[in-house]
PDB file of C-alpha atoms in Angstrom:
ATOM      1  CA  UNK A  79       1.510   7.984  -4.556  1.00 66.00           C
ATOM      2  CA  UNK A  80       0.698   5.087  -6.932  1.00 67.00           C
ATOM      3  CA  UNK A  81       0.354   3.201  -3.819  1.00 71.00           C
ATOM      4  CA  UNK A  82      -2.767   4.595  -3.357  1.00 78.00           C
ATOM      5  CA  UNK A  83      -6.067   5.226  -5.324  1.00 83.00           C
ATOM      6  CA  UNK A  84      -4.032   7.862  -7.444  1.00 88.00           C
ATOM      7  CA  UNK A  85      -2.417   4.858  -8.998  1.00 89.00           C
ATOM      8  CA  UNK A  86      -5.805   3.503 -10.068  1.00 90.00           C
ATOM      9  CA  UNK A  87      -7.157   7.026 -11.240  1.00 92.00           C
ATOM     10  CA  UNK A  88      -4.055   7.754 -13.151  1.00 94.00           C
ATOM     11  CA  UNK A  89      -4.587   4.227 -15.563  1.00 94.00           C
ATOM     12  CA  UNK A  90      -8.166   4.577 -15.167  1.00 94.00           C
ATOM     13  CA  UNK A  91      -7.489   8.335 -16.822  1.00 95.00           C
ATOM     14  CA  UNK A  92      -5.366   7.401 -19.675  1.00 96.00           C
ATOM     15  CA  UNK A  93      -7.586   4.821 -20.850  1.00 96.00           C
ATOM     16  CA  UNK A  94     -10.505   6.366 -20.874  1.00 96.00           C
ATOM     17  CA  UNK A  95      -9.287   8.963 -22.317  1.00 96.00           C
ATOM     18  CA  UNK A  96      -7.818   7.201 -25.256  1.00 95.00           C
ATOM     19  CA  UNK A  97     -11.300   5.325 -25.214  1.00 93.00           C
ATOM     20  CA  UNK A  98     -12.690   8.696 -25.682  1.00 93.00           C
ATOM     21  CA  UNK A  99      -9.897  10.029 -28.641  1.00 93.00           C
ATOM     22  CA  UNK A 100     -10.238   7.387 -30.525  1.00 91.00           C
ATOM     23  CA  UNK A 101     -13.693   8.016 -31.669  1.00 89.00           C
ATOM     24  CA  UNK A 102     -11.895  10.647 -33.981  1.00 87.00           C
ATOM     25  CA  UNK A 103     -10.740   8.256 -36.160  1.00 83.00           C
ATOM     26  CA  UNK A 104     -13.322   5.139 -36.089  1.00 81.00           C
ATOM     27  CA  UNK A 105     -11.932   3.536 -39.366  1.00 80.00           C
ATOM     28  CA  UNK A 106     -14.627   0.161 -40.089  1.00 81.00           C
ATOM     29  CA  UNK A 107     -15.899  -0.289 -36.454  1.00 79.00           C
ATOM     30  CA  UNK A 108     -19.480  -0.455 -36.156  1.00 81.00           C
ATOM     31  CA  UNK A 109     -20.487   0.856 -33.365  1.00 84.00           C
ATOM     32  CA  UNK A 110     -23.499  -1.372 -31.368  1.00 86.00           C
ATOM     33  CA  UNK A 111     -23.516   0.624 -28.072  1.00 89.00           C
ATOM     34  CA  UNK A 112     -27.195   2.253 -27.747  1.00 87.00           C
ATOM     35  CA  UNK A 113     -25.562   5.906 -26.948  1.00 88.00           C
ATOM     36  CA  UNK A 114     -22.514   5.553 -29.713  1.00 88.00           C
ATOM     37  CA  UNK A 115     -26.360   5.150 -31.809  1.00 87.00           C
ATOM     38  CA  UNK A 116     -28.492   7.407 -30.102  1.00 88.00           C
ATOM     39  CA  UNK A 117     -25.970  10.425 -29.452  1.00 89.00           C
ATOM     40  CA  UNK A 118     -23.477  12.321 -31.807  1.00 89.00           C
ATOM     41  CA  UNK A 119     -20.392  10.732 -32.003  1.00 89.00           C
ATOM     42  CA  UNK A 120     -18.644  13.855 -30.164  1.00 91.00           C
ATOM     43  CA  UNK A 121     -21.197  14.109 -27.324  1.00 93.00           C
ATOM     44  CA  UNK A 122     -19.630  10.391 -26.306  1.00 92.00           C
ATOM     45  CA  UNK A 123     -16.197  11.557 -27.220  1.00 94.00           C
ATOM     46  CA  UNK A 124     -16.697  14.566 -25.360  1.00 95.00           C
ATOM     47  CA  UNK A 125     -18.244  12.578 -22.260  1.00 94.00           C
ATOM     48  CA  UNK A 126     -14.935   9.994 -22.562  1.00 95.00           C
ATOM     49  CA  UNK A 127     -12.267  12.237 -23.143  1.00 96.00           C
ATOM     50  CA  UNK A 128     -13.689  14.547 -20.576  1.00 96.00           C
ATOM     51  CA  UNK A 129     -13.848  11.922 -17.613  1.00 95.00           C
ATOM     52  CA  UNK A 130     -10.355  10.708 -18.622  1.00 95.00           C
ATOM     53  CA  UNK A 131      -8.879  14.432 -18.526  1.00 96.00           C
ATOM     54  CA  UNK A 132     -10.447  14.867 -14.920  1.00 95.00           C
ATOM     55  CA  UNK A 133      -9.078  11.705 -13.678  1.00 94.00           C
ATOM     56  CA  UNK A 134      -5.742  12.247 -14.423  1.00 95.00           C
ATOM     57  CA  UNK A 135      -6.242  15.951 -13.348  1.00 95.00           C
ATOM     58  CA  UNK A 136      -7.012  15.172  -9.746  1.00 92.00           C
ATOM     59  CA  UNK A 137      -4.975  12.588  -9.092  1.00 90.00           C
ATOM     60  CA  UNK A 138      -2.558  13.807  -7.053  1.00 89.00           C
ATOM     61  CA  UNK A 139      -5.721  15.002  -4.789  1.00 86.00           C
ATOM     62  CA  UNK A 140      -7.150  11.300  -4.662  1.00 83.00           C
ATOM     63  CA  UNK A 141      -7.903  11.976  -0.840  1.00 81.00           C
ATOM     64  CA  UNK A 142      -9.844  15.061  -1.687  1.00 86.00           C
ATOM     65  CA  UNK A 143     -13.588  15.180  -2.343  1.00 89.00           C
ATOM     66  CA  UNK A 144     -12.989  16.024  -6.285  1.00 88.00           C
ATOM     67  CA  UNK A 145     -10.605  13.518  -6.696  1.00 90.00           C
ATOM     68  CA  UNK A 146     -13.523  10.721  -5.358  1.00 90.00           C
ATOM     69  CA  UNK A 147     -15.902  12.617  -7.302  1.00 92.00           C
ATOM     70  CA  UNK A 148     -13.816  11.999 -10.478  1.00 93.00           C
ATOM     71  CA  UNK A 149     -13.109   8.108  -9.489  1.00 92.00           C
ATOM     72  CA  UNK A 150     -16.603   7.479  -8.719  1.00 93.00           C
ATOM     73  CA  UNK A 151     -17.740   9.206 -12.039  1.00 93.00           C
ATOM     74  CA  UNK A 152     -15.703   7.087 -13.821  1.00 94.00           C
ATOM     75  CA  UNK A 153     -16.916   3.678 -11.641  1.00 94.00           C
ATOM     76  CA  UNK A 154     -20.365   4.886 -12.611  1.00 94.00           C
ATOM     77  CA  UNK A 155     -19.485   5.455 -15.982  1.00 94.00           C
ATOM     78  CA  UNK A 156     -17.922   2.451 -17.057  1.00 95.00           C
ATOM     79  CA  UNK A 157     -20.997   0.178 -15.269  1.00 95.00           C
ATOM     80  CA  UNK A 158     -23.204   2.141 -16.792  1.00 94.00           C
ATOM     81  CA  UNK A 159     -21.438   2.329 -20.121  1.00 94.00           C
ATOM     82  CA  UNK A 160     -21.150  -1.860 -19.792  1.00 94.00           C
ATOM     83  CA  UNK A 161     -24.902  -2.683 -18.209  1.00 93.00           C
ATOM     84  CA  UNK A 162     -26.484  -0.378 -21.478  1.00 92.00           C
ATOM     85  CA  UNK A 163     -24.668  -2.995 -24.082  1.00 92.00           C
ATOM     86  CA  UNK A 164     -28.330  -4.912 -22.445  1.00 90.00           C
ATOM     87  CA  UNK A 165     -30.303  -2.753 -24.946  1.00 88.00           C
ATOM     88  CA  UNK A 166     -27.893  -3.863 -27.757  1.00 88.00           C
ATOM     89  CA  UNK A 167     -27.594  -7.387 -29.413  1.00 86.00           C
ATOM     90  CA  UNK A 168     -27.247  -9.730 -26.742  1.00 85.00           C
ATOM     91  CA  UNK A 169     -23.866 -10.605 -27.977  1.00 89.00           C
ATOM     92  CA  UNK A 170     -22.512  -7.374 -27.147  1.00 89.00           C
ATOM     93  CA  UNK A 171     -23.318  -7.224 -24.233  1.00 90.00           C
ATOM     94  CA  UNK A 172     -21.636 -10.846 -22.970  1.00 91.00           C
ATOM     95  CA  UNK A 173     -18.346  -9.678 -25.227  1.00 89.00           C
ATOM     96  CA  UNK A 174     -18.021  -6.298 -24.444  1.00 90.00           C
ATOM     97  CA  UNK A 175     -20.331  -5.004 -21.626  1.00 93.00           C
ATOM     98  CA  UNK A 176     -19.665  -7.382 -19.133  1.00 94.00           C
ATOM     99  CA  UNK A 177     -15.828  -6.295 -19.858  1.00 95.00           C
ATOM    100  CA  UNK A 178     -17.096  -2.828 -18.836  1.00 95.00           C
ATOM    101  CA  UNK A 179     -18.936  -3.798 -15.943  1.00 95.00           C
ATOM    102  CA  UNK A 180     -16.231  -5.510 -14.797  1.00 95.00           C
ATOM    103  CA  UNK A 181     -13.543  -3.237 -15.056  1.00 95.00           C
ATOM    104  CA  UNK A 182     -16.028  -0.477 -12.778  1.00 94.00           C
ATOM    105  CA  UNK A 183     -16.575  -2.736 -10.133  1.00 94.00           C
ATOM    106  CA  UNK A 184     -13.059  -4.254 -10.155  1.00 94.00           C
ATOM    107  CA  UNK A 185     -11.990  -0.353  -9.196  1.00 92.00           C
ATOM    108  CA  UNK A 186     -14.565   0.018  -6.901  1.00 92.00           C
ATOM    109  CA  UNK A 187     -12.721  -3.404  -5.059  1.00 91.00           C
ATOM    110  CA  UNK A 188      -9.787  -2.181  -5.338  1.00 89.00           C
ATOM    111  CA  UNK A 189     -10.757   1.070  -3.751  1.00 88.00           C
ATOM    112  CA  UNK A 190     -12.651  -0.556  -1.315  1.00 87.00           C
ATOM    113  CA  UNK A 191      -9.914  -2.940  -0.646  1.00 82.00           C
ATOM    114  CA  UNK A 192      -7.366   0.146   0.128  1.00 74.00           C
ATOM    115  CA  UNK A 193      -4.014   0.358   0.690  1.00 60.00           C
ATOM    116  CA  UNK A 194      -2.230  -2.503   2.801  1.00 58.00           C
ATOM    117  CA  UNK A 195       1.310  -0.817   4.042  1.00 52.00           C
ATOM    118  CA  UNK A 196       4.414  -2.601   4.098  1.00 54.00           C
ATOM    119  CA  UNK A 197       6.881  -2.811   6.174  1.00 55.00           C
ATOM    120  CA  UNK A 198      10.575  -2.924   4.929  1.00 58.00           C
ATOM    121  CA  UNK A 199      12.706  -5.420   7.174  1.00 56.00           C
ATOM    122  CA  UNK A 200      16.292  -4.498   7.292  1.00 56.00           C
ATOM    123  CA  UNK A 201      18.756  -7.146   6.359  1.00 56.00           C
ATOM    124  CA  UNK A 202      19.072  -9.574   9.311  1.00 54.00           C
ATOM    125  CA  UNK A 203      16.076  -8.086  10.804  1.00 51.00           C
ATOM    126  CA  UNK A 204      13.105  -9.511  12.536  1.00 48.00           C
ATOM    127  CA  UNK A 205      11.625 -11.440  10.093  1.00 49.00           C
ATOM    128  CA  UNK A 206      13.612 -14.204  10.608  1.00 46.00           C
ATOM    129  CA  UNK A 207      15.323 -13.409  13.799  1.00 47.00           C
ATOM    130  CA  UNK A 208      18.491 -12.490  12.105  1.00 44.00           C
ATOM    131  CA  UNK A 209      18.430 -14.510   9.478  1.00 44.00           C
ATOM    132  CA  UNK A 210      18.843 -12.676   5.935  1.00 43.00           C
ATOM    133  CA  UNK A 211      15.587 -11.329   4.280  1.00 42.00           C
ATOM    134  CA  UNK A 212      13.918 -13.403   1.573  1.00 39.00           C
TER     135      UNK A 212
ATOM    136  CA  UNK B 240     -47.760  -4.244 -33.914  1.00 56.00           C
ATOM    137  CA  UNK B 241     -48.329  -1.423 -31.819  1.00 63.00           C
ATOM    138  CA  UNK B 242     -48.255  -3.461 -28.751  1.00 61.00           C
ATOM    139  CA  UNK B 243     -44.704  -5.055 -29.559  1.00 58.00           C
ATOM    140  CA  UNK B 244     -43.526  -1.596 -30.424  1.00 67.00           C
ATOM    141  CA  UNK B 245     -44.582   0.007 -27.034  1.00 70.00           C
ATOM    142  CA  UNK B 246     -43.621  -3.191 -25.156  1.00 70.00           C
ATOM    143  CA  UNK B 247     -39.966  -2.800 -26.893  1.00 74.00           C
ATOM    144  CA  UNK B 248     -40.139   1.030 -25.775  1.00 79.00           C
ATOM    145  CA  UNK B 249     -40.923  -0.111 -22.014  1.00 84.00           C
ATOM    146  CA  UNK B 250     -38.356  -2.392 -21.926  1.00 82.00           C
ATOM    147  CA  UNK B 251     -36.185  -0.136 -22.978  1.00 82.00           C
ATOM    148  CA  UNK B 252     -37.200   2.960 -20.510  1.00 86.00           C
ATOM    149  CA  UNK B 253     -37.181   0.246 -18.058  1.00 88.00           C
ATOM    150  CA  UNK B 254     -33.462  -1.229 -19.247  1.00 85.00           C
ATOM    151  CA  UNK B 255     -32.189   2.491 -19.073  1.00 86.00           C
ATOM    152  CA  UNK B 256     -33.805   3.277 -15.430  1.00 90.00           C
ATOM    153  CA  UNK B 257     -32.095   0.305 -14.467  1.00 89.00           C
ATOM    154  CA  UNK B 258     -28.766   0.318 -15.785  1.00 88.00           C
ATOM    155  CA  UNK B 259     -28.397   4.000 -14.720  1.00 90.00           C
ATOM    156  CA  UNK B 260     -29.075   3.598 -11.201  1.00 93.00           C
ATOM    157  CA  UNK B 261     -26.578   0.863 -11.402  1.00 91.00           C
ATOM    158  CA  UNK B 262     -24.537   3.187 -12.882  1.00 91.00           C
ATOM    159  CA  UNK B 263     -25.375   5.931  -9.977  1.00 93.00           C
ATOM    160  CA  UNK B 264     -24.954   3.134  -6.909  1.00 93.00           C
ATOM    161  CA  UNK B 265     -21.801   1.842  -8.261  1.00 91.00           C
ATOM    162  CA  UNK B 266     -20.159   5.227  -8.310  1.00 92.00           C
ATOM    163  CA  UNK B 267     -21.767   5.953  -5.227  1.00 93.00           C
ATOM    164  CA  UNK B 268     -19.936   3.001  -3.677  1.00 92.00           C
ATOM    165  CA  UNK B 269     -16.804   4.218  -5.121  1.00 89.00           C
ATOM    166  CA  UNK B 270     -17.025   7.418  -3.548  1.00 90.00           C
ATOM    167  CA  UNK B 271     -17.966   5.803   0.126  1.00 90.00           C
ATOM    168  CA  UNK B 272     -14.760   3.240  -0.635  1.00 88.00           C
ATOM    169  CA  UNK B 273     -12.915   5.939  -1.460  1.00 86.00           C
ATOM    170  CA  UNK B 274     -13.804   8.191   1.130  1.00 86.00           C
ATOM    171  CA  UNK B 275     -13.170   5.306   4.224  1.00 85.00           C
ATOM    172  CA  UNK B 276      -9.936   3.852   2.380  1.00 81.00           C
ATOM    173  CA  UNK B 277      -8.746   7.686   2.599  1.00 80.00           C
ATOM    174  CA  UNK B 278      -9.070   7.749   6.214  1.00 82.00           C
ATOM    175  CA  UNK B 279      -7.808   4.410   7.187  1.00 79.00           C
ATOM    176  CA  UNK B 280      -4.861   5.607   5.298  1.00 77.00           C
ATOM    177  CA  UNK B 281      -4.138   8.130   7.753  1.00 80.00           C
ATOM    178  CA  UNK B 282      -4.837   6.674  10.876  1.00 82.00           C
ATOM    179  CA  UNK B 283      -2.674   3.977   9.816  1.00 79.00           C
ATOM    180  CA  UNK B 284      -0.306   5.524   9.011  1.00 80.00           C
ATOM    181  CA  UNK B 285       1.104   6.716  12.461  1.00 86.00           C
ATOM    182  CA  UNK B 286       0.891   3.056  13.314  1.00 85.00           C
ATOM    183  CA  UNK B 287       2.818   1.650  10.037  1.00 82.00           C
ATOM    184  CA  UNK B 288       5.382   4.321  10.850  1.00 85.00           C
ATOM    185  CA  UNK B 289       6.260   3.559  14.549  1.00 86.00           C
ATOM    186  CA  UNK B 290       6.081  -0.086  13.624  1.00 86.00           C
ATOM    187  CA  UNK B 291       8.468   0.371  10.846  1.00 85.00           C
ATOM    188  CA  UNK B 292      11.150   2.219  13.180  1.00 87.00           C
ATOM    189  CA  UNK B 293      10.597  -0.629  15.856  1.00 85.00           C
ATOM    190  CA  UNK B 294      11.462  -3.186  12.909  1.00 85.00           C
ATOM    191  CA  UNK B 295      14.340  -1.495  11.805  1.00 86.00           C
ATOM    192  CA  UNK B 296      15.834  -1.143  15.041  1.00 88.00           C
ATOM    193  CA  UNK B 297      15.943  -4.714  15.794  1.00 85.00           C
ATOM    194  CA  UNK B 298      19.470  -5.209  14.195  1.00 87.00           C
ATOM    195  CA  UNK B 299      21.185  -3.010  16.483  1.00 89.00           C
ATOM    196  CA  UNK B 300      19.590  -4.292  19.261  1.00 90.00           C
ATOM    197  CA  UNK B 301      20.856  -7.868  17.975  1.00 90.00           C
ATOM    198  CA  UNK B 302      24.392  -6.467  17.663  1.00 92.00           C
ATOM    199  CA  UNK B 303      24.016  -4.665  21.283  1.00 94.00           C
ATOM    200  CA  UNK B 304      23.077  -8.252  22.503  1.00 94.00           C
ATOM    201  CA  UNK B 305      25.638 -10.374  20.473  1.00 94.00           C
ATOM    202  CA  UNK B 306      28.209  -7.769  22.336  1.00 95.00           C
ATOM    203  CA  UNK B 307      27.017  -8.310  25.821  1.00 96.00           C
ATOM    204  CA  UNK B 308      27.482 -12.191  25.367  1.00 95.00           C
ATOM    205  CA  UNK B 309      31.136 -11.755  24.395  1.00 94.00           C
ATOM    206  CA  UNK B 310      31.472  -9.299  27.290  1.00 95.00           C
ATOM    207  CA  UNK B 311      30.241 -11.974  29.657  1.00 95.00           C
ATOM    208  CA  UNK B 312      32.096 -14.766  27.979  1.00 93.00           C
ATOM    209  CA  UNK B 313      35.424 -12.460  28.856  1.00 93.00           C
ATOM    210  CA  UNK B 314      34.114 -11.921  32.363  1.00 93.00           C
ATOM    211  CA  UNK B 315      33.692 -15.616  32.853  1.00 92.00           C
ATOM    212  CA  UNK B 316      37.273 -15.629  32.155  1.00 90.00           C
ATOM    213  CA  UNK B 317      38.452 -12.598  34.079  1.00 92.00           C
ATOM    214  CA  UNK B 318      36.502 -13.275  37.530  1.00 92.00           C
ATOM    215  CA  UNK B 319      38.196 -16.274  38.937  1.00 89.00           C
ATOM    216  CA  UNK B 320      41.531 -13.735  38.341  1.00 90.00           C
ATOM    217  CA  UNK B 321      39.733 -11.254  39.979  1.00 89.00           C
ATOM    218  CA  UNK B 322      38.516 -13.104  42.835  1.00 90.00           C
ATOM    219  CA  UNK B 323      40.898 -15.652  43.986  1.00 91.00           C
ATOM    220  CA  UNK B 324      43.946 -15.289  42.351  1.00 91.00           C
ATOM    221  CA  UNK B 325      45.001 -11.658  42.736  1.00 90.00           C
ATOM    222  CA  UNK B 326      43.672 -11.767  46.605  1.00 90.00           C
ATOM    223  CA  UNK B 327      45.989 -14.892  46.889  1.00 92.00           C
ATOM    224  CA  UNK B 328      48.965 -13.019  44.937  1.00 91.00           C
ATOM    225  CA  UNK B 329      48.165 -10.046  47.530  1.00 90.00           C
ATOM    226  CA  UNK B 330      48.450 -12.351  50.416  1.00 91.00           C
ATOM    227  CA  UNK B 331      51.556 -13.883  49.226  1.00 91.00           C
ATOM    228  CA  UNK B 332      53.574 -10.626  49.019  1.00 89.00           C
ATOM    229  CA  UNK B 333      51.989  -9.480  52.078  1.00 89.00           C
ATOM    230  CA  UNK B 334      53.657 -12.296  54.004  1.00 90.00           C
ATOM    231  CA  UNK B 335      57.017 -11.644  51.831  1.00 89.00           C
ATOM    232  CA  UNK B 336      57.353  -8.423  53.002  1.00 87.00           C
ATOM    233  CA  UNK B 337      56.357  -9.704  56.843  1.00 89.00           C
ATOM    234  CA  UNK B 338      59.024 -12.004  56.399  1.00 91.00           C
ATOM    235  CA  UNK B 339      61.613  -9.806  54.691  1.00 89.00           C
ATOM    236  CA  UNK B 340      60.740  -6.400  55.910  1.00 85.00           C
ATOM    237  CA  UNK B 341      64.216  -5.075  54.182  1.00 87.00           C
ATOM    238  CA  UNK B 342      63.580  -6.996  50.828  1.00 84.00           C
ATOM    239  CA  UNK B 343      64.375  -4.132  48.055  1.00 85.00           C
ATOM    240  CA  UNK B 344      62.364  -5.989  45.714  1.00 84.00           C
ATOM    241  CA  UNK B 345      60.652  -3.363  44.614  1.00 85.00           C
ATOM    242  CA  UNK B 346      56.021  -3.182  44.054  1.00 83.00           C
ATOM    243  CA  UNK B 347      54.170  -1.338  41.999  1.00 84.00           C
ATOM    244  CA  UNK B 348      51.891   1.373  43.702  1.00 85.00           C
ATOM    245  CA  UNK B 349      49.152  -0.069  41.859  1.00 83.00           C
ATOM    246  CA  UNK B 350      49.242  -3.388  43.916  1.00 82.00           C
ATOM    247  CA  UNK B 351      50.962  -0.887  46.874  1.00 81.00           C
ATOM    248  CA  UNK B 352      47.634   0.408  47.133  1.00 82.00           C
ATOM    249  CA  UNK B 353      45.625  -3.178  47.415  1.00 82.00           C
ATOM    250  CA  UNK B 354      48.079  -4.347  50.093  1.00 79.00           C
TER     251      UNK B 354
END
């Protein structure tokens, strides 16, 4: 199963949804990102926490339309989370959106990219006309 | 003022109309990657399967073939036995008992039934 996009939802999941915890206990972070500004702090907790919970949730259905619907609404979120660090300080956005931006479109390449299957050679198989297996 | 203000709030409108249908096609992507890499995955999957089993059976067919050779490296031995010495051994007591028709020397039905 991790083989597959489940693998990719499944990390995806748990770090958003830490992302999304940890604005429970902010300590001295100042917070730059136009919707951390604009929005209640729990509204973007709540929008986090809640796309994390939903990827790891469907998972196991990767293959099903809910389980794309989660993946892709966590693509979209994290490109759109990254490209709005443009209405910050222009700072931000090179050190921490483009992280974001990257990270969406890096699982949408990934996605894209699909599974490759493997085949397992037996020892002395045909890889190497009966040679031993590297 | 007022002009750098409302040029600030365009830009803005504009930055967020932007960045959210980036937002929109890039998860819209993701769900048409998603959707094709799900189906490759099963017609594939047949393919990887089969191909897997024809893989794995390679070693037996390598021991199958390593046994034939020593087969025919024994029958290389055997035939010149089997063809021209044990006709020629027939022969030979053939004429024995021809020329000593009360010989008690005694012949094992085996070769009895060659003769």
């Amino acid at each position: 199963m991790l083989l597959t996009d489940a693998g990719a939802m499944m990390i995806l999941g748990a770090a958003i949804f830490t992302r999304g915890i940890s604005y429970r206990d902010l300590g001295t972070v100042v917070l730059f990102h136009p919707l951390d500004v604009a929005l209640p702090l729990w509204v973007d907790s709540a929008l986090w926490t809640s796309v994390g919970v939903v990827l790891l949730v469907a998972a196991p259905w990767h293959a099903r339309w809910f389980g794309r619907l989660a993946l892709s609404a966590a693509t979209g979120l994290l490109t759109l989370w990254g490209l709005l660090f443009i209405l910050a300080p222009p700072a931000q956005f090179t050190q921490r959106g483009v992280i974001y931006i990257a990270l969406g479109l890096v699982t949408l390449w990934a996605v894209w990219r699909g599974r490759r299957g493997e085949i397992r050679v037996v020892e002395g198989g045909a890889d190497a006309g009966g040679r031993k297996r590297r | 003022m007022q002009a750098v203000e409302n040029a600030d709030d365009l830009w803005s409108v504009i930055a967020v109309i932007v960045t959210t249908i980036g937002g929109v096609v890039v998860a819209w992507l993701t769900s048409r990657a998603s959707k094709s890499s799900a189906e490759k995955d099963a017609e594939v999957e047949p393919v990887i399967e089969e191909a897997r089993k024809v893989v794995n059976l390679r070693p037996a067919v390598e021991a199958m073939a390593e046994q034939i050779a020593e087969l025919q490296e024994e029958m290389a031995k055997v035939r010149p036995i089997a063809k021209i010495k044990y006709p020629l051994a027939l022969n030979t007591i053939a004429n024995f008992q021809a020329a000593h028709p009360t010989s008690t020397v005694k012949i094992p039905h085996q070769l009895k039934d060659d003769l």
